[in-house]
mmCIF file of C-alpha atoms in Angstrom:
data_model
loop_
_atom_site.group_PDB
_atom_site.id
_atom_site.type_symbol
_atom_site.label_atom_id
_atom_site.label_comp_id
_atom_site.label_asym_id
_atom_site.label_seq_id
_atom_site.Cartn_x
_atom_site.Cartn_y
_atom_site.Cartn_z
ATOM 1 C CA MET A 1 21.333 -0.848 -9.346
ATOM 2 C CA ILE A 2 19.795 2.560 -9.779
ATOM 3 C CA GLU A 3 20.937 5.921 -8.478
ATOM 4 C CA PRO A 4 19.071 7.350 -5.450
ATOM 5 C CA THR A 5 18.652 10.639 -7.324
ATOM 6 C CA LEU A 6 16.568 8.874 -9.967
ATOM 7 C CA ILE A 7 14.286 7.420 -7.309
ATOM 8 C CA ARG A 8 13.749 10.942 -5.968
ATOM 9 C CA HIS A 9 12.885 12.120 -9.482
ATOM 10 C CA PHE A 10 10.534 9.166 -9.855
ATOM 11 C CA ALA A 11 8.746 9.902 -6.569
ATOM 12 C CA THR A 12 8.336 13.559 -7.477
ATOM 13 C CA GLY A 13 6.993 12.729 -10.927
ATOM 14 C CA TRP A 14 4.683 10.000 -9.621
ATOM 15 C CA ALA A 15 3.080 12.438 -7.184
ATOM 16 C CA ARG A 16 2.645 14.965 -9.980
ATOM 17 C CA THR A 17 0.985 12.590 -12.439
ATOM 18 C CA ARG A 18 -1.312 11.261 -9.684
ATOM 19 C CA ARG A 19 -2.218 14.820 -8.664
ATOM 20 C CA VAL A 20 -1.269 14.366 -5.029
ATOM 21 C CA PRO A 21 0.997 16.643 -2.943
ATOM 22 C CA PRO A 22 4.734 16.430 -3.690
ATOM 23 C CA PRO A 23 6.937 14.191 -1.549
ATOM 24 C CA ILE A 24 8.044 15.417 1.862
ATOM 25 C CA VAL A 25 11.498 14.450 3.109
ATOM 26 C CA GLU A 26 11.108 12.554 6.370
ATOM 27 C CA GLY A 27 14.414 11.181 7.587
ATOM 28 C CA HIS A 28 15.716 8.826 4.894
ATOM 29 C CA ALA A 29 12.301 8.510 3.256
ATOM 30 C CA LEU A 30 10.103 10.521 0.933
ATOM 31 C CA ARG A 31 6.555 10.599 2.304
ATOM 32 C CA ILE A 32 3.707 10.995 -0.178
ATOM 33 C CA GLU A 33 0.173 11.584 1.076
ATOM 34 C CA VAL A 34 -1.931 9.641 -1.423
ATOM 35 C CA GLY A 35 -5.234 9.983 0.416
ATOM 36 C CA GLN A 36 -7.036 7.007 -1.116
ATOM 37 C CA PRO A 37 -9.035 4.393 0.835
ATOM 38 C CA ASP A 38 -6.711 1.597 -0.293
ATOM 39 C CA GLN A 39 -3.538 3.701 -0.010
ATOM 40 C CA ILE A 40 -3.361 6.393 2.632
ATOM 41 C CA ARG A 41 0.287 7.260 2.072
ATOM 42 C CA ARG A 42 3.498 5.797 0.797
ATOM 43 C CA PHE A 43 7.103 6.049 1.904
ATOM 44 C CA VAL A 44 9.710 5.854 -0.854
ATOM 45 C CA PHE A 45 13.284 4.991 0.154
ATOM 46 C CA PRO A 46 15.845 6.271 -2.381
ATOM 47 C CA ASP A 47 18.891 4.901 -0.529
ATOM 48 C CA PRO A 48 17.933 1.537 1.032
ATOM 49 C CA PRO A 49 18.223 0.078 3.569
ATOM 50 C CA ALA A 50 18.452 3.454 5.285
ATOM 51 C CA GLY A 51 15.233 4.279 7.141
ATOM 52 C CA ILE A 52 13.164 1.223 6.253
ATOM 53 C CA ALA A 53 13.373 -0.518 9.635
ATOM 54 C CA GLU A 54 12.606 2.675 11.558
ATOM 55 C CA VAL A 55 9.526 3.536 9.512
ATOM 56 C CA GLY A 56 8.260 -0.040 9.456
ATOM 57 C CA ALA A 57 8.561 -0.423 13.217
ATOM 58 C CA ARG A 58 6.244 2.497 13.951
ATOM 59 C CA ILE A 59 3.436 1.576 11.542
ATOM 60 C CA ASP A 60 0.729 -0.873 12.595
ATOM 61 C CA GLN A 61 -2.112 -0.197 10.143
ATOM 62 C CA PRO A 62 -2.882 -1.226 6.571
ATOM 63 C CA GLY A 63 -3.038 1.251 3.723
ATOM 64 C CA ILE A 64 0.517 2.523 4.119
ATOM 65 C CA PHE A 65 3.003 1.357 1.509
ATOM 66 C CA LEU A 66 6.786 1.217 1.699
ATOM 67 C CA LYS A 67 8.490 1.354 -1.718
ATOM 68 C CA THR A 68 12.128 0.807 -2.589
ATOM 69 C CA TRP A 69 14.442 -0.706 -5.178
ATOM 70 C CA ILE A 70 16.084 -3.657 -3.394
ATOM 71 C CA VAL A 71 14.911 -7.273 -3.462
ATOM 72 C CA PRO A 72 11.926 -8.314 -1.316
ATOM 73 C CA GLU A 73 14.030 -10.613 0.869
ATOM 74 C CA ALA A 74 16.235 -7.718 1.936
ATOM 75 C CA VAL A 75 13.218 -5.545 2.754
ATOM 76 C CA GLN A 76 11.431 -8.330 4.669
ATOM 77 C CA ALA A 77 14.492 -8.848 6.853
ATOM 78 C CA LEU A 78 14.216 -5.242 8.048
ATOM 79 C CA LEU A 79 10.509 -5.334 8.952
ATOM 80 C CA PRO A 80 8.316 -6.960 11.615
ATOM 81 C CA PRO A 81 6.524 -10.203 10.596
ATOM 82 C CA CYS A 82 3.184 -8.419 10.058
ATOM 83 C CA TRP A 83 4.502 -6.849 6.852
ATOM 84 C CA HIS A 84 3.794 -8.469 3.487
ATOM 85 C CA VAL A 85 6.618 -7.824 1.022
ATOM 86 C CA GLU A 86 6.723 -8.584 -2.702
ATOM 87 C CA GLN A 87 8.258 -7.338 -5.914
ATOM 88 C CA THR A 88 5.499 -5.385 -7.628
ATOM 89 C CA GLY A 89 7.462 -4.182 -10.615
ATOM 90 C CA THR A 90 10.801 -3.274 -12.149
ATOM 91 C CA MET A 91 12.427 0.139 -12.253
ATOM 92 C CA MET A 92 13.480 0.846 -15.842
ATOM 93 C CA THR A 93 15.260 3.639 -17.683
ATOM 94 C CA LEU A 94 15.703 4.705 -21.303
ATOM 95 C CA ASP A 95 18.929 6.349 -22.457
ATOM 96 C CA ALA A 96 17.486 8.332 -25.365
ATOM 97 C CA LEU A 97 13.881 9.350 -25.911
ATOM 98 C CA PRO A 98 12.242 8.678 -29.282
ATOM 99 C CA THR A 99 11.257 11.360 -31.737
ATOM 100 C CA GLY A 100 8.199 11.389 -33.936
ATOM 101 C CA ALA A 101 4.985 9.401 -33.671
ATOM 102 C CA ALA A 102 4.552 5.654 -34.043
ATOM 103 C CA PRO A 103 2.141 4.429 -36.734
ATOM 104 C CA LEU A 104 -1.328 3.358 -35.624
ATOM 105 C CA ALA A 105 -3.423 0.539 -37.022
ATOM 106 C CA ASP A 106 -6.388 1.578 -39.140
ATOM 107 C CA GLY A 107 -9.437 2.554 -37.128
ATOM 108 C CA PHE A 108 -7.550 4.072 -34.180
ATOM 109 C CA ALA A 109 -6.840 7.696 -33.285
ATOM 110 C CA LEU A 110 -4.272 9.104 -30.862
ATOM 111 C CA ASN A 111 -4.917 12.291 -28.890
ATOM 112 C CA LEU A 112 -2.432 14.227 -26.803
ATOM 113 C CA ASP A 113 -3.783 16.409 -23.994
ATOM 114 C CA ASP A 114 -1.518 19.125 -22.567
ATOM 115 C CA LEU A 115 -2.354 19.400 -18.863
ATOM 116 C CA GLY A 116 0.425 21.843 -18.069
ATOM 117 C CA ASP A 117 3.064 19.941 -16.108
ATOM 118 C CA VAL A 118 1.606 16.607 -17.230
ATOM 119 C CA VAL A 119 0.796 15.302 -20.706
ATOM 120 C CA ALA A 120 -1.808 12.597 -21.318
ATOM 121 C CA VAL A 121 -1.966 10.379 -24.389
ATOM 122 C CA ARG A 122 -5.210 8.587 -25.268
ATOM 123 C CA VAL A 123 -5.864 6.127 -28.068
ATOM 124 C CA THR A 124 -9.446 5.529 -29.115
ATOM 125 C CA ALA A 125 -11.161 3.163 -31.519
ATOM 126 C CA ALA A 126 -14.289 3.750 -33.545
ATOM 127 C CA ALA A 127 -17.005 5.797 -31.822
ATOM 128 C CA GLY A 128 -14.410 7.041 -29.334
ATOM 129 C CA THR A 129 -14.013 3.769 -27.428
ATOM 130 C CA PRO A 130 -10.992 4.082 -25.082
ATOM 131 C CA THR A 131 -8.279 1.554 -25.924
ATOM 132 C CA ALA A 132 -4.945 2.764 -24.492
ATOM 133 C CA ARG A 133 -3.542 5.589 -22.430
ATOM 134 C CA GLY A 134 -0.507 6.952 -20.592
ATOM 135 C CA LEU A 135 0.826 9.967 -18.674
ATOM 136 C CA LEU A 136 4.159 11.776 -18.669
ATOM 137 C CA THR A 137 5.882 14.526 -16.732
ATOM 138 C CA VAL A 138 9.458 15.847 -16.849
ATOM 139 C CA ILE A 139 11.651 16.099 -13.747
ATOM 140 C CA ASP A 140 15.165 17.533 -14.152
ATOM 141 C CA GLY A 141 15.682 16.111 -17.633
ATOM 142 C CA TRP A 142 13.982 12.779 -16.908
ATOM 143 C CA ALA A 143 10.653 11.900 -18.486
ATOM 144 C CA LEU A 144 8.536 9.880 -16.071
ATOM 145 C CA HIS A 145 6.134 7.592 -17.947
ATOM 146 C CA ASP A 146 3.196 6.552 -15.784
ATOM 147 C CA ARG A 147 -0.114 4.657 -15.939
ATOM 148 C CA ILE A 148 0.582 3.070 -19.295
ATOM 149 C CA HIS A 149 -2.378 0.823 -20.027
ATOM 150 C CA VAL A 150 -3.947 -0.988 -22.970
ATOM 151 C CA GLU A 151 -7.434 -2.420 -22.604
ATOM 152 C CA ALA A 152 -7.453 -6.229 -22.838
ATOM 153 C CA PRO A 153 -9.380 -6.564 -26.136
ATOM 154 C CA TYR A 154 -6.897 -4.246 -27.887
ATOM 155 C CA ARG A 155 -3.567 -5.721 -26.843
ATOM 156 C CA ARG A 156 -0.979 -6.928 -29.376
ATOM 157 C CA LEU A 157 -2.067 -4.282 -31.876
ATOM 158 C CA GLY A 158 0.876 -1.925 -31.312
ATOM 159 C CA LEU A 159 -1.135 0.532 -29.218
ATOM 160 C CA GLY A 160 1.174 0.373 -26.209
ATOM 161 C CA ARG A 161 4.147 1.063 -28.446
ATOM 162 C CA ALA A 162 2.311 4.033 -29.991
ATOM 163 C CA VAL A 163 1.528 5.465 -26.557
ATOM 164 C CA MET A 164 5.142 5.109 -25.427
ATOM 165 C CA GLN A 165 6.478 6.640 -28.654
ATOM 166 C CA SER A 166 4.171 9.639 -28.398
ATOM 167 C CA LEU A 167 4.894 10.192 -24.716
ATOM 168 C CA GLY A 168 8.635 9.939 -25.268
ATOM 169 C CA ALA A 169 8.572 12.391 -28.168
ATOM 170 C CA GLU A 170 6.584 14.859 -26.085
ATOM 171 C CA GLY A 171 9.044 14.430 -23.217
ATOM 172 C CA ALA A 172 11.908 15.233 -25.578
ATOM 173 C CA ARG A 173 10.030 18.288 -26.815
ATOM 174 C CA ARG A 174 9.758 19.424 -23.189
ATOM 175 C CA GLY A 175 13.501 19.130 -22.655
ATOM 176 C CA ALA A 176 13.911 15.617 -21.266
ATOM 177 C CA GLN A 177 16.842 13.475 -22.384
ATOM 178 C CA HIS A 178 16.070 10.163 -20.648
ATOM 179 C CA GLY A 179 13.093 8.110 -19.519
ATOM 180 C CA ILE A 180 12.183 6.410 -16.251
ATOM 181 C CA LEU A 181 9.242 4.242 -15.206
ATOM 182 C CA ALA A 182 8.172 1.449 -12.879
ATOM 183 C CA ALA A 183 7.069 -1.455 -15.073
ATOM 184 C CA THR A 184 4.587 -4.159 -14.241
ATOM 185 C CA ASP A 185 5.468 -7.714 -15.242
ATOM 186 C CA MET A 186 3.095 -7.373 -18.201
ATOM 187 C CA GLY A 187 4.599 -4.095 -19.387
ATOM 188 C CA ARG A 188 8.250 -5.000 -18.947
ATOM 189 C CA ALA A 189 8.491 -7.070 -22.140
ATOM 190 C CA LEU A 190 7.041 -4.235 -24.225
ATOM 191 C CA TYR A 191 9.398 -1.658 -22.761
ATOM 192 C CA GLN A 192 12.437 -3.875 -23.272
ATOM 193 C CA SER A 193 11.432 -4.394 -26.904
ATOM 194 C CA ILE A 194 11.634 -0.636 -27.503
ATOM 195 C CA GLY A 195 14.969 -0.098 -25.780
ATOM 196 C CA TRP A 196 14.217 0.317 -22.084
ATOM 197 C CA GLN A 197 16.638 -1.272 -19.598
ATOM 198 C CA ALA A 198 15.715 -3.018 -16.343
ATOM 199 C CA ARG A 199 17.666 -1.341 -13.557
ATOM 200 C CA ALA A 200 16.311 -2.672 -10.254
ATOM 201 C CA PRO A 201 13.372 -4.456 -8.632
ATOM 202 C CA TRP A 202 10.542 -2.260 -7.393
ATOM 203 C CA THR A 203 9.533 -3.736 -4.052
ATOM 204 C CA THR A 204 6.409 -2.947 -2.044
ATOM 205 C CA ALA A 205 5.721 -3.658 1.633
ATOM 206 C CA GLN A 206 2.371 -3.251 3.330
ATOM 207 C CA ILE A 207 0.379 -4.567 6.273
ATOM 208 C CA MET A 208 -2.494 -6.499 4.775
ATOM 209 C CA PRO A 209 -6.052 -5.686 6.030
#
């Protein structure tokens, strides 16, 4: 279980880190205009099942995603058969943000870019080769961690941990007390190893092209 308020914080932070307009309340949903060819918009449902059936019934085109924190079977039961539903991640939270930077292996450098309401962390190898990255923004005391990624040749070198440590410390410096993110299956093990807790499935529904 996860509190609906945290899902609202997550949706607001996600829109901010992706540099798209903030969510608009539309009935029981938060509508985010993403504006990408493969994702026109998304509807986030903080308090499922409220609103899912109504929104799903009026959509008949691909490129529109429904996102919520209950299991796929429960979402599928609310939608017409044309919808494809699957768990695409896990909503996770962290009780206390870290302080200080994590050590980096020799040959790597970590850079923190202050983008105003968003902070970006980048790890590079020799000659500036990108190896790992992540984004963070703070919403009402919660530090949203987003787009955490380590390039395949550089995994298992502690770079993901260094990115998360640096983002968390910067979130704390900006007044956040807790962390929130939507983890992929690959990322979940890393986050759990550094204290994050799995709170709920993160389920996506869409009409496939």
